[in-house]
Phi, psi and omega in degrees: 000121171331191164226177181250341194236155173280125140217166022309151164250124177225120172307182203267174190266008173267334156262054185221104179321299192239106204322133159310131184288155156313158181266006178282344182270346185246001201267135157132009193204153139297330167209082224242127167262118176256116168068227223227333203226033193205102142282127173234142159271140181196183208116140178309328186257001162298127182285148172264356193281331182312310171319275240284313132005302191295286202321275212305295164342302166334298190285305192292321190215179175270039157295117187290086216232136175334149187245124209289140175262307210208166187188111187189160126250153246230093192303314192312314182253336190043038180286156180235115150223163194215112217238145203229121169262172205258170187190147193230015179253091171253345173281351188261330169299312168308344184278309171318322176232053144282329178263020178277162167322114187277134181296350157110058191176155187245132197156160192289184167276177196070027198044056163249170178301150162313131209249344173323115180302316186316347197240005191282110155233143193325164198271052182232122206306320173312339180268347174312344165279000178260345179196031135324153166283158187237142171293326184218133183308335169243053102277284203332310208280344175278329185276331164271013147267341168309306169322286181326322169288312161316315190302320177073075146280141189324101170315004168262320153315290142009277218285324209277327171318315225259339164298308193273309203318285210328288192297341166241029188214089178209133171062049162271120195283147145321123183222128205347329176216013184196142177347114166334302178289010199278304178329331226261316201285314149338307180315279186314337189292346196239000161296359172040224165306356162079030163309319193229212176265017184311324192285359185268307165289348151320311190267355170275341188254324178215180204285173149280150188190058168300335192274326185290317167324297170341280178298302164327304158326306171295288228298328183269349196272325165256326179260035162291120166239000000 
């Protein structure tokens, strides 16, 4: 898959607070503070499209969102990282790029498929129609009935997904590559055992879309690959 950014990306050293950490300072946590002025994210499963992400926001508007240093992975490991200063005004950046231009696709950036593991399917054109950026939300709401069938879930789930979503994932605004509710239901979605307040500060950061959690919460519980 193309990239929409040149990468590896490493800012100039002149905009650089601090020389960029090593990878012996960061290998062991996912998400780690180096020194004074360095967040890094890392991991097998780290997307590089979130940097690339980073970047075009950067570029495209004043939202104030951490300034991407580097974006590369790492041949030796094949860790992905992306390293960042911090910033703790997330209901108001978000509020900020709820207002960027929508690219006209429900879909990653750069009109590419979708990277939601709920949309992973082997690397074959036929199935491209479970996670193609989609023009209109109910392809969004067909491909995951599609997905079910890809799982090869009872095909009467299906069938009642593919009856019911259209009334209860509808007229949901485009919010710049995704479903107005898709951040919030994720968001929650990663409360796991409901162990700690994460979901209290969730809700301090972004709007609510409790009945869309509901479905959702099922819908990703199953169709995870």
């Amino acid at each position: 898959m193309a990239s929409f950014y040149s990468l590896p990306f490493y800012e100039t050293s002149e905009r650089l607070a601090a020389p960029l950490p090593t990878l012996e300072e960061t290998t062991g946590r996912r998400i780690v503070r180096v020194g004074h002025h360095f967040l890094v994210k890392y991991s097998l499963n780290v997307n590089l499209i979130e940097g690339e992400n980073m970047l075009f926001v950067g570029h495209s508007s004043n939202v104030p969102l951490p300034q991407v240093y580097a974006v590369y992975t790492d041949k030796a490991t094949g860790f992905n990282y992306i390293k960042a200063a911090v910033s703790d005004k997330l209901r108001d950046i978000i509020g900020q790029l709820r207002t960027l231009p929508c690219p006209g696709d429900f879909g990653s950036f750069g009109n590419r498929a979708l990277q939601d593991s709920m949309f992973w399917t082997a690397d074959d054109a036929a199935t491209a129609v479970i996670n193609d950026p989609f023009e209109t939300e109910a392809q969004l709401n067909e491909a995951m009935v599609r997905k079910y069938l890809y799982n090869n879930i009872t095909p009467q789930k299906a069938e009642f997904c593919q009856r019911i979503l259209p009334r209860v994932l509808q007229n949901r605004d485009l919010i710049f590559s995704d479903a107005s509710y898709w951040e919030y239901t994720l968001a929650i979605f990663t409360c796991g055992r409901w162990d700690n307040d994460w979901h209290v500060w969730v809700a301090k950061i972004l709007d609510e879309y409790p009945n869309e959690y509901v479905w959702m919460d099922m819908l990703r519980r199953e169709l995870w690959s």
